[in-house]
Coordinates of N, CA, C and O in Angstrom, one line a residue:
X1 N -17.3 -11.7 -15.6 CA -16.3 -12.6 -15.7 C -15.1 -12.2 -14.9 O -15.1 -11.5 -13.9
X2 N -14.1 -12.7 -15.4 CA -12.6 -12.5 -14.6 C -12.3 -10.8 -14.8 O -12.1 -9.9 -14.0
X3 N -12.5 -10.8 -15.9 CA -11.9 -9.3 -16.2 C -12.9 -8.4 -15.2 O -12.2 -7.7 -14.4
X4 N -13.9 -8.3 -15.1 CA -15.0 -7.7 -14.3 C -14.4 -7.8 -12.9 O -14.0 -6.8 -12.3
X5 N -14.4 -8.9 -12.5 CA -13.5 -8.9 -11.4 C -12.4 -8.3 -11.0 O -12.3 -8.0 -9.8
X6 N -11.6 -8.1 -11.8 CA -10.4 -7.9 -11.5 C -10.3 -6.5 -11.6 O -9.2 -5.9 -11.3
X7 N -11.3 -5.7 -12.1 CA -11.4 -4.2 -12.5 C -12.3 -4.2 -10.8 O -11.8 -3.3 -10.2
X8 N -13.0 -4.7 -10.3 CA -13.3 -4.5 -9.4 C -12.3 -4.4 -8.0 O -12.2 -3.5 -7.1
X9 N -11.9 -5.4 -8.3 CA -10.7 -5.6 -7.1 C -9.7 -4.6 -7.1 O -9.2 -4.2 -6.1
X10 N -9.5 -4.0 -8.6 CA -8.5 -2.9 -8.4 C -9.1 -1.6 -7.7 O -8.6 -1.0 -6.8
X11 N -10.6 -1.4 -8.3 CA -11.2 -0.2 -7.8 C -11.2 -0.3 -6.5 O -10.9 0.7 -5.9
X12 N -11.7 -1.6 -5.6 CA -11.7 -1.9 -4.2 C -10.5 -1.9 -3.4 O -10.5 -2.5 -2.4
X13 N -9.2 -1.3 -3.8 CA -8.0 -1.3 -3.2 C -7.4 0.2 -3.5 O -6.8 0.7 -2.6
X14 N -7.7 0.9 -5.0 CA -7.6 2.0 -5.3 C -8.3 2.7 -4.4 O -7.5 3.4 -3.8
X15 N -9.6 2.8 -3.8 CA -10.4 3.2 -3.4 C -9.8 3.4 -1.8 O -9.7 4.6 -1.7
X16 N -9.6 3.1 -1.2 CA -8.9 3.0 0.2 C -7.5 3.6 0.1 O -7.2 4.5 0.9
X17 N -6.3 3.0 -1.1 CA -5.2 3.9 -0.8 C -5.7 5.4 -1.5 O -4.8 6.3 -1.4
X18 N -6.3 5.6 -1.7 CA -6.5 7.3 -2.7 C -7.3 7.9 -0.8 O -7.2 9.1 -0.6
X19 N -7.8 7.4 0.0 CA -8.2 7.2 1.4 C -7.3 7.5 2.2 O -7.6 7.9 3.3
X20 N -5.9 7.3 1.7 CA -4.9 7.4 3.2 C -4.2 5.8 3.5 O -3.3 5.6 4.3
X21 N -4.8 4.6 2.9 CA -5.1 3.9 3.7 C -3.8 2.8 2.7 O -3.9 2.2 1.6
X22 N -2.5 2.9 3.7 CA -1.4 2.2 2.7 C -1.0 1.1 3.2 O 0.1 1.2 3.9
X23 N -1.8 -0.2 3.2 CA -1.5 -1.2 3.4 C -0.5 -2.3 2.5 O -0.3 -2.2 1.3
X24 N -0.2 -3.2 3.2 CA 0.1 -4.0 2.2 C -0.7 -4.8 1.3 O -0.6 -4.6 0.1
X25 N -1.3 -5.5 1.6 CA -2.5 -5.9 1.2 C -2.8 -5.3 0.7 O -2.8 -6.1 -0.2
X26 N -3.4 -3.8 0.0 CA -4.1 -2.9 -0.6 C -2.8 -3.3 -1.9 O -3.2 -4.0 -2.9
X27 N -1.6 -3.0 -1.8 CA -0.8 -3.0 -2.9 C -0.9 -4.2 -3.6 O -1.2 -4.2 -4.8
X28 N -0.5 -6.0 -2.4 CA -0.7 -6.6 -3.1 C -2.0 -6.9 -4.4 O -1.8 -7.4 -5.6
X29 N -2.9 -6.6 -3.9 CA -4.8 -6.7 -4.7 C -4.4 -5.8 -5.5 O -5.0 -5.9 -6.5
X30 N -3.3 -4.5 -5.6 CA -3.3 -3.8 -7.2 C -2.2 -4.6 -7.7 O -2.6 -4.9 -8.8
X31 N -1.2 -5.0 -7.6 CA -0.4 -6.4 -7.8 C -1.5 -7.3 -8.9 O -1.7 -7.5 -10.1
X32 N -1.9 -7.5 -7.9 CA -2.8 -8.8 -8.8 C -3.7 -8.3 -10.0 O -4.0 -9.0 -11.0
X33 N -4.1 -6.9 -9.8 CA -4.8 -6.4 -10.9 C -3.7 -6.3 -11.9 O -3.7 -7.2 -12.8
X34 N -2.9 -5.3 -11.7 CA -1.6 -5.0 -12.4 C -1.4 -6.4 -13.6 O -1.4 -6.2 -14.8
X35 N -1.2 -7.7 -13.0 CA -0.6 -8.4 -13.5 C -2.0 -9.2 -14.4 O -1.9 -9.5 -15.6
X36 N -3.0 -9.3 -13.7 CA -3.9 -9.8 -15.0 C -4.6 -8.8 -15.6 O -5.7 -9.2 -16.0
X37 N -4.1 -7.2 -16.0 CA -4.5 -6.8 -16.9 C -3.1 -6.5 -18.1 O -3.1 -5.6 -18.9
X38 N -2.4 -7.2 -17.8 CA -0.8 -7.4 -18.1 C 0.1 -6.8 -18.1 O 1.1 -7.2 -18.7
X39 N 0.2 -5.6 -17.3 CA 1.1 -4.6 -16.9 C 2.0 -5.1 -15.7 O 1.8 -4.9 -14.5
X40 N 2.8 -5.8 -16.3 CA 3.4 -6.7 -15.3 C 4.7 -5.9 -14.4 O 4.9 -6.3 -13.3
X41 N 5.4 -4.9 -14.9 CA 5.9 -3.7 -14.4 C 5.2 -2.6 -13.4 O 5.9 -1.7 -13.0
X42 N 3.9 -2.6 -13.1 CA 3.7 -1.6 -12.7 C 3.0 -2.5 -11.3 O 2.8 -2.2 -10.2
X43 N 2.7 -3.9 -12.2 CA 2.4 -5.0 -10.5 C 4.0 -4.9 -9.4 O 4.2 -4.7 -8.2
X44 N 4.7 -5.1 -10.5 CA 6.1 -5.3 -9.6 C 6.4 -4.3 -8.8 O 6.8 -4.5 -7.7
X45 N 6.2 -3.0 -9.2 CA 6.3 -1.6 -8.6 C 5.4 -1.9 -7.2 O 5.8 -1.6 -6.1
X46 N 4.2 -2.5 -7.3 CA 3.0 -2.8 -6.0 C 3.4 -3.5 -5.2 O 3.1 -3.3 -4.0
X47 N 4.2 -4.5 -5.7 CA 4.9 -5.8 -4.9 C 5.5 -5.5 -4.2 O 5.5 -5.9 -3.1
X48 N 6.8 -4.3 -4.8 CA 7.7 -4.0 -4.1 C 7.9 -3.5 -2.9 O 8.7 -3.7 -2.0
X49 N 6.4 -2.4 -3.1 CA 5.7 -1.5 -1.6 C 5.2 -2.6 -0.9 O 5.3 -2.7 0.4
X50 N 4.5 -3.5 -1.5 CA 3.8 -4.2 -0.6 C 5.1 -5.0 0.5 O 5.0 -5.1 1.8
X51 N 6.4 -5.7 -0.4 CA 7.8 -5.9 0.8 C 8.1 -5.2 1.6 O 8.3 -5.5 2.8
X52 N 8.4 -3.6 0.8 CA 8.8 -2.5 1.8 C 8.2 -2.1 3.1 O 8.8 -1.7 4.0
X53 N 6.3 -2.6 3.0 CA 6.1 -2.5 4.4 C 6.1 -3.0 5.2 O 5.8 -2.4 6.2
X54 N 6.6 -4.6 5.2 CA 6.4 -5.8 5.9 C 8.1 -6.3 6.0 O 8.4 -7.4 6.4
X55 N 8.7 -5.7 5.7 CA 10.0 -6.3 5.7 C 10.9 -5.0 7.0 O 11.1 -3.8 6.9
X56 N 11.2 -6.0 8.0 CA 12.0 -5.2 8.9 C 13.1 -5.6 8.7 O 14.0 -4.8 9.1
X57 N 13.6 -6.7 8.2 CA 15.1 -6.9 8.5 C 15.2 -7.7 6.6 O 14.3 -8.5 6.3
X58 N 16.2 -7.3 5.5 CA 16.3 -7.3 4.8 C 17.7 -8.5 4.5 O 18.8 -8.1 4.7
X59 N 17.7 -9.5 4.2 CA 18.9 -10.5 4.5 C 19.5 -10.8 2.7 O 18.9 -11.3 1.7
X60 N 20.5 -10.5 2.9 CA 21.2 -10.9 1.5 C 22.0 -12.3 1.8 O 22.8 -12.6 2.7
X61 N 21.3 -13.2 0.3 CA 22.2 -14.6 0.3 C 23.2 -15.0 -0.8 O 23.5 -14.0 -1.5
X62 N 23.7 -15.7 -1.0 CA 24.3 -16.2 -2.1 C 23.7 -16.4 -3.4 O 22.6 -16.6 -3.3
X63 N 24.0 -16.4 -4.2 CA 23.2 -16.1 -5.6 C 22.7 -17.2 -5.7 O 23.1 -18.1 -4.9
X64 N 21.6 -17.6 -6.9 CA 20.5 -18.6 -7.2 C 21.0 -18.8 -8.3 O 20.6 -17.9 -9.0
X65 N 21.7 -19.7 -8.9 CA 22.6 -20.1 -9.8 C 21.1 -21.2 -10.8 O 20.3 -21.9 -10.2
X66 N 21.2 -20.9 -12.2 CA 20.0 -21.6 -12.7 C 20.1 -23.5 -12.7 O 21.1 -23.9 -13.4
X67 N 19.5 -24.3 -12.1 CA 19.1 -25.7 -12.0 C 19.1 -25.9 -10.3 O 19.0 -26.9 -9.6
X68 N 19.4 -24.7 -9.8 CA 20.0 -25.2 -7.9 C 18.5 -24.2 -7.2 O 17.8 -23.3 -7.7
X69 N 18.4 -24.7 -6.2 CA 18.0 -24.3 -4.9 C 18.1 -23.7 -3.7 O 19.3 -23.4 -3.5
X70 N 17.6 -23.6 -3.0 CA 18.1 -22.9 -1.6 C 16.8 -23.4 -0.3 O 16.1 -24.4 -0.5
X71 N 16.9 -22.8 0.6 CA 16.4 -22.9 1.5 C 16.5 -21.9 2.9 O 17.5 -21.8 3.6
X72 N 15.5 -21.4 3.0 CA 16.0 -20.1 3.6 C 15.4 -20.4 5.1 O 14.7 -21.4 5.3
X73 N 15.6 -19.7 6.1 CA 15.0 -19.6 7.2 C 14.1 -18.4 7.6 O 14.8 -17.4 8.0
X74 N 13.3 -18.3 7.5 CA 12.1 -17.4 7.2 C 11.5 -16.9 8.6 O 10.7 -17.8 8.9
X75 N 11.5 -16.4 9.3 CA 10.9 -15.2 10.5 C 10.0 -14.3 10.5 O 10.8 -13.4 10.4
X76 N 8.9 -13.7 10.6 CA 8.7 -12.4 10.9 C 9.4 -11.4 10.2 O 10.6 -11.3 10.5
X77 N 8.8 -10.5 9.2 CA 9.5 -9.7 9.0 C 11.1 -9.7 8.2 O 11.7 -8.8 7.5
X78 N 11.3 -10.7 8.4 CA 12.0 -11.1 7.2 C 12.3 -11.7 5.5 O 12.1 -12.7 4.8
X79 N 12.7 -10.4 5.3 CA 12.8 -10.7 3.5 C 13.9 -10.9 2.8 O 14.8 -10.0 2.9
X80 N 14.1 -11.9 2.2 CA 15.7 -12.5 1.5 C 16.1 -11.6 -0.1 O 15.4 -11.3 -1.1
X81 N 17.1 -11.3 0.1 CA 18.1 -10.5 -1.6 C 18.1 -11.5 -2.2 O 18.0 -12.4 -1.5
X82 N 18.3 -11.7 -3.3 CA 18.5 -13.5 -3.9 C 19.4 -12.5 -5.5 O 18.8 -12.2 -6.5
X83 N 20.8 -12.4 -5.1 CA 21.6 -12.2 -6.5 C 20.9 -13.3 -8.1 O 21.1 -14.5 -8.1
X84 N 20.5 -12.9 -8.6 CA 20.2 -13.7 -10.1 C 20.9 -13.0 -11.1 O 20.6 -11.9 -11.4
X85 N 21.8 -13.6 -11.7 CA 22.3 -13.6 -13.0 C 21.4 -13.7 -14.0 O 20.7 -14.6 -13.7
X86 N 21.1 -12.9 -15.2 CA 20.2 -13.0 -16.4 C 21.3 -13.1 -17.4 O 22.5 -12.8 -17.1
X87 N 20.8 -13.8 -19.2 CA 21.3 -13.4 -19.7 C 20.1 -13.3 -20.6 O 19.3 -14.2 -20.8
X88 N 20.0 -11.3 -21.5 CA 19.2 -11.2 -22.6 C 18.9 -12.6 -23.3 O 19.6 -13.5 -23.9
X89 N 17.4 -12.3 -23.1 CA 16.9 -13.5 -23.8 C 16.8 -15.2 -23.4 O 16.3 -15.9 -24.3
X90 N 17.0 -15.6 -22.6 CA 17.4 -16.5 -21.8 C 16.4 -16.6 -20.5 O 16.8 -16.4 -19.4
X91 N 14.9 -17.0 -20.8 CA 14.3 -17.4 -19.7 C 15.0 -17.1 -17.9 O 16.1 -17.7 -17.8
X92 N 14.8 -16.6 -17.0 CA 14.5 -16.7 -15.4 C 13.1 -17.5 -14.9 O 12.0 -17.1 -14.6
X93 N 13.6 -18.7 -14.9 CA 11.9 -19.5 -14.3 C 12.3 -19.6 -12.5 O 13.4 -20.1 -12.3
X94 N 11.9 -19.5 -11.9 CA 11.6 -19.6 -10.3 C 10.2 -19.7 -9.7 O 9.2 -19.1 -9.9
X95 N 10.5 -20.5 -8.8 CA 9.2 -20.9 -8.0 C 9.7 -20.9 -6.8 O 10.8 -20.6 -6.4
X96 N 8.7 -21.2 -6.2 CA 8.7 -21.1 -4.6 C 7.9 -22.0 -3.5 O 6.8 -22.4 -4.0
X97 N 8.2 -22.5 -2.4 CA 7.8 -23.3 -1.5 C 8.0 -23.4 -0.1 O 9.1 -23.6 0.3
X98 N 6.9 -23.2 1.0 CA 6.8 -23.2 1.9 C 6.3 -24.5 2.8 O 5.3 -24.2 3.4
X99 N 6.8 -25.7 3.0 CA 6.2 -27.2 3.8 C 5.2 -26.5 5.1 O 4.5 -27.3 5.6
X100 N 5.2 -25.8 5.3 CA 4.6 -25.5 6.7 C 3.2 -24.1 6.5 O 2.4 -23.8 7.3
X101 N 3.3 -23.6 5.1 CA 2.6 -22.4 4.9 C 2.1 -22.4 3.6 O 2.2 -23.5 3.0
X102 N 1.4 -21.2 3.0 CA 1.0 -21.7 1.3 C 1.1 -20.2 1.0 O 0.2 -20.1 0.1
X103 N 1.6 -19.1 1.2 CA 1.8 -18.0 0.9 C 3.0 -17.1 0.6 O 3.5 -16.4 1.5
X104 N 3.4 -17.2 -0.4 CA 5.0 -16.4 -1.0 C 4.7 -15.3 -1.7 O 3.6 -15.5 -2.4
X105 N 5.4 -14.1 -1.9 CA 5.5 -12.9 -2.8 C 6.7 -12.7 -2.7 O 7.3 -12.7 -1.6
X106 N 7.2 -12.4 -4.3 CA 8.6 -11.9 -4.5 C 8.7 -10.8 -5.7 O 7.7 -10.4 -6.3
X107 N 9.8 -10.5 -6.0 CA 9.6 -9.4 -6.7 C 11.3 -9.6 -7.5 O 12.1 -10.5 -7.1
X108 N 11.5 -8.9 -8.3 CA 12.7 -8.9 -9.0 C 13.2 -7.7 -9.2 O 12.4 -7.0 -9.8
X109 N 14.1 -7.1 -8.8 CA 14.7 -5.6 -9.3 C 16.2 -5.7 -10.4 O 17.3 -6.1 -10.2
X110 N 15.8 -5.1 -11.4 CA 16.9 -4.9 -12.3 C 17.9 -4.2 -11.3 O 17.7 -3.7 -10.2
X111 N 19.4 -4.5 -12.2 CA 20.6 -3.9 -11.2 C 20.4 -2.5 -11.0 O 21.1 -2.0 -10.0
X112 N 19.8 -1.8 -11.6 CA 19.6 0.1 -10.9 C 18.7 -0.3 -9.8 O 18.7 0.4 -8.8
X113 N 18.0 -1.2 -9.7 CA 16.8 -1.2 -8.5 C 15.5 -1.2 -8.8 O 14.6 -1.3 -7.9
X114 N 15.3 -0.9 -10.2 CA 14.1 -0.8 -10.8 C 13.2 -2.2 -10.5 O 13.9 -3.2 -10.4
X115 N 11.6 -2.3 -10.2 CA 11.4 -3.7 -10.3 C 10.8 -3.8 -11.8 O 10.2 -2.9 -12.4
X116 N 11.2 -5.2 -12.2 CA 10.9 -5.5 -13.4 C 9.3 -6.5 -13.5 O 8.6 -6.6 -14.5
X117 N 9.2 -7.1 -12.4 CA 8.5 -8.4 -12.7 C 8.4 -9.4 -11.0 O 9.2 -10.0 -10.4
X118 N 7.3 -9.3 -10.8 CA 6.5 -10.1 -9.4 C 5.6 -11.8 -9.9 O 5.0 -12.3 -10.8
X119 N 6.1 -12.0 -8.6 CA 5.1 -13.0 -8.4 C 4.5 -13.0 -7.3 O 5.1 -12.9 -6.2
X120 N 3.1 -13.2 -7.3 CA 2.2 -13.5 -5.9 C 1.1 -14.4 -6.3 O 0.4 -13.9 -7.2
X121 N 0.7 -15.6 -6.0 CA -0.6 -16.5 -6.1 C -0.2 -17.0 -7.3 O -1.0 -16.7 -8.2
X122 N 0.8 -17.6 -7.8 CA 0.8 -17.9 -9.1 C 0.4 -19.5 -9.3 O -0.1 -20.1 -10.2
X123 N 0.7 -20.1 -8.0 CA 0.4 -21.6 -8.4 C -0.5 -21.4 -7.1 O -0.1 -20.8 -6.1
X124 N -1.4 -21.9 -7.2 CA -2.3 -21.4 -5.9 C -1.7 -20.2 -5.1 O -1.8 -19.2 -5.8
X125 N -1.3 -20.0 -4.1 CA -0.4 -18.7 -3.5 C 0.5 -18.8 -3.0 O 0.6 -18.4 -1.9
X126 N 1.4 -19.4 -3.6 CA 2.8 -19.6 -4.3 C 3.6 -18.7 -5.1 O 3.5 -18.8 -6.3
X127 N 4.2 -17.8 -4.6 CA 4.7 -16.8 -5.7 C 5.8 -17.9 -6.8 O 6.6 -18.6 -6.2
X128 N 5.8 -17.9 -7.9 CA 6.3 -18.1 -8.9 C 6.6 -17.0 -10.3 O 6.0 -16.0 -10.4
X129 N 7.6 -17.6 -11.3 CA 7.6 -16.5 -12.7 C 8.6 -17.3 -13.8 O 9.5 -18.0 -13.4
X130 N 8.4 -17.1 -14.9 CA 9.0 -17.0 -15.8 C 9.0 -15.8 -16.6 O 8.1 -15.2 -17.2
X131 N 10.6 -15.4 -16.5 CA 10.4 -13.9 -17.2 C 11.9 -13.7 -18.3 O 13.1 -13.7 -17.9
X132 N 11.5 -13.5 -19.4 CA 12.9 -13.2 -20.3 C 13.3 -12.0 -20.6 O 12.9 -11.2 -21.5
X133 N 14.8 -11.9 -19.4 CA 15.0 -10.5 -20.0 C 15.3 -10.0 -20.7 O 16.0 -10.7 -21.5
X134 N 15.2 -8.6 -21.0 CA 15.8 -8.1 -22.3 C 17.2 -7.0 -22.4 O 17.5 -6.2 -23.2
X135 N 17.9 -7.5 -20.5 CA 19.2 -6.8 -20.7 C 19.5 -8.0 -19.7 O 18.8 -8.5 -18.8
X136 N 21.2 -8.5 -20.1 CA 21.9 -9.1 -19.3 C 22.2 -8.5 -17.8 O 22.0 -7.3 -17.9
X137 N 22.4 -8.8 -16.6 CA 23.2 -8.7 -15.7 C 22.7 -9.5 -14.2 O 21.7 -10.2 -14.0
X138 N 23.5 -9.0 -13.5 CA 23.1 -9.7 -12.2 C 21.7 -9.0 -11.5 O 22.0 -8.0 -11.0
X139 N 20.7 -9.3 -11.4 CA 19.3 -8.8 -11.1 C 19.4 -9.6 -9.2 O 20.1 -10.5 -8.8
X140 N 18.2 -8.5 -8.5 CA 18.2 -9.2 -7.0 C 16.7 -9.4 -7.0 O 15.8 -8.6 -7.3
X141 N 16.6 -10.8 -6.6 CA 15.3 -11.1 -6.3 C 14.8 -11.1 -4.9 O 15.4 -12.0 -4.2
X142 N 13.8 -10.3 -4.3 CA 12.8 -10.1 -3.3 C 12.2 -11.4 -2.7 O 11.3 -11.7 -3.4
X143 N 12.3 -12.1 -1.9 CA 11.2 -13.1 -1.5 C 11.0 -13.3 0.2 O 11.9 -13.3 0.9
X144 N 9.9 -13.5 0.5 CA 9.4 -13.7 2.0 C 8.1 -14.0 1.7 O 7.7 -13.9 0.5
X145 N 7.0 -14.4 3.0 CA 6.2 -15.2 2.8 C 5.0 -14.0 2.1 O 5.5 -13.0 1.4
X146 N 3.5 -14.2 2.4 CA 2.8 -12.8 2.1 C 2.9 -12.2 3.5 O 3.3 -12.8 4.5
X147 N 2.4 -10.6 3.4 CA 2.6 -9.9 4.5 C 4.1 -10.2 5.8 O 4.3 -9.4 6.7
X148 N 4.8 -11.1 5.4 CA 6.2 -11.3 6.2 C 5.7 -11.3 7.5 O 5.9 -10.5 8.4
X149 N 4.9 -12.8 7.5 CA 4.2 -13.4 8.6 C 4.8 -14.6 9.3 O 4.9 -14.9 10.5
X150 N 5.1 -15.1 8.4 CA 5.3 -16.6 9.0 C 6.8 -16.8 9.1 O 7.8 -16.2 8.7
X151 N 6.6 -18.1 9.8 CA 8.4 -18.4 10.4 C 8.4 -20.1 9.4 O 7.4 -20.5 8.8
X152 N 9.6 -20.6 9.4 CA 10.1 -21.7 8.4 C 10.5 -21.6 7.5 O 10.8 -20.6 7.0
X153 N 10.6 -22.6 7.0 CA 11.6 -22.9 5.8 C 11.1 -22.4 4.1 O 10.4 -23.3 3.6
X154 N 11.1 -21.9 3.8 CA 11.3 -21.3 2.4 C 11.8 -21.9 1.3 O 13.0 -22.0 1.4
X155 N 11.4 -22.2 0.5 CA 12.5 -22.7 -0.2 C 11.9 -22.3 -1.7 O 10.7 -22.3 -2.2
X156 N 13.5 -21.7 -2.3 CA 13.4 -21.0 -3.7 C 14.2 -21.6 -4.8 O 15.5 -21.6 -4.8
X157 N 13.4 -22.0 -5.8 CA 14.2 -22.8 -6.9 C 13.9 -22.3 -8.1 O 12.8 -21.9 -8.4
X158 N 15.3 -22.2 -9.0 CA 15.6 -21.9 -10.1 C 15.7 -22.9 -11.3 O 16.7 -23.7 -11.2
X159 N 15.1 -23.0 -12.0 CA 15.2 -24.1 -13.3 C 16.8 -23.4 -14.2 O 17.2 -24.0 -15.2

């Protein structure tokens, strides 16, 4: 079944970085384990490495204020900061959209930098999340395509 799977996939990605072999890709596939065996903290931690390798130029925007949107311009190697305000207990739902591509990952870091919570393939492979925190402040959200491949328009929306 799925679970079978997904223990597989993890072993088939563990197996290569325990190898030397530190791709992005390898993180995101423990990402995806991480998250459907519900350790959703320790996917994000995968996610994060998986941006850290693929991201050459790091662009901070204006904050993602909850019911508004954005639209980013997306390049090569380029990964967007996205300021998010939380308040304890109070849903963060965001999604994501590319007209020209079908692949997003993003990641969320509490204000020390910690990551708390990823998305990758959530609506087909579409990074998306709904996540309720359980401390107020302003959190920075990670987003660029997968691997920080593609060029166009981005676009990231907050309920």
């Amino acid at each position: 079944g799925a679970l079978a799977d997904t223990a597989r996939g993890f072993e088939e990605a563990s197996i290569p970085l325990a190898g030397g072999l530190d791709t992005p890709r390898v993180h995101a596939m423990l990402a995806a384990a991480y998250n459907a065996f519900g350790n959703t903290q320790q996917a994000a931690i995968e996610i994060k490495k998986h941006l850290d390798l693929v991201t050459t130029e790091l662009v901070p925007t204006p904050p993602l204020a909850a019911g508004t949107s954005m639209t980013l311009d997306l390049v090569g190697g380029r990964t967007f900061e996205i300021p998010v305000a939380v308040i304890a207990g109070q849903p963060l739902s965001v999604a994501t959209k590319m007209p020209d591509y079908w692949d997003t990952i993003l990641v969320v870091l509490a204000p020390n930098g910690t990551p708390v919570i990823g998305g990758d393939d959530t609506f087909k492979y579409l990074a998306a999340l709904e996540w309720v925190p359980a401390v107020s402040g302003t959190y920075r959200m990670r987003v660029t395509s997968f691997e920080a491949v593609s060029t166009g328009p981005l676009v990231v929306s907050r309920d």
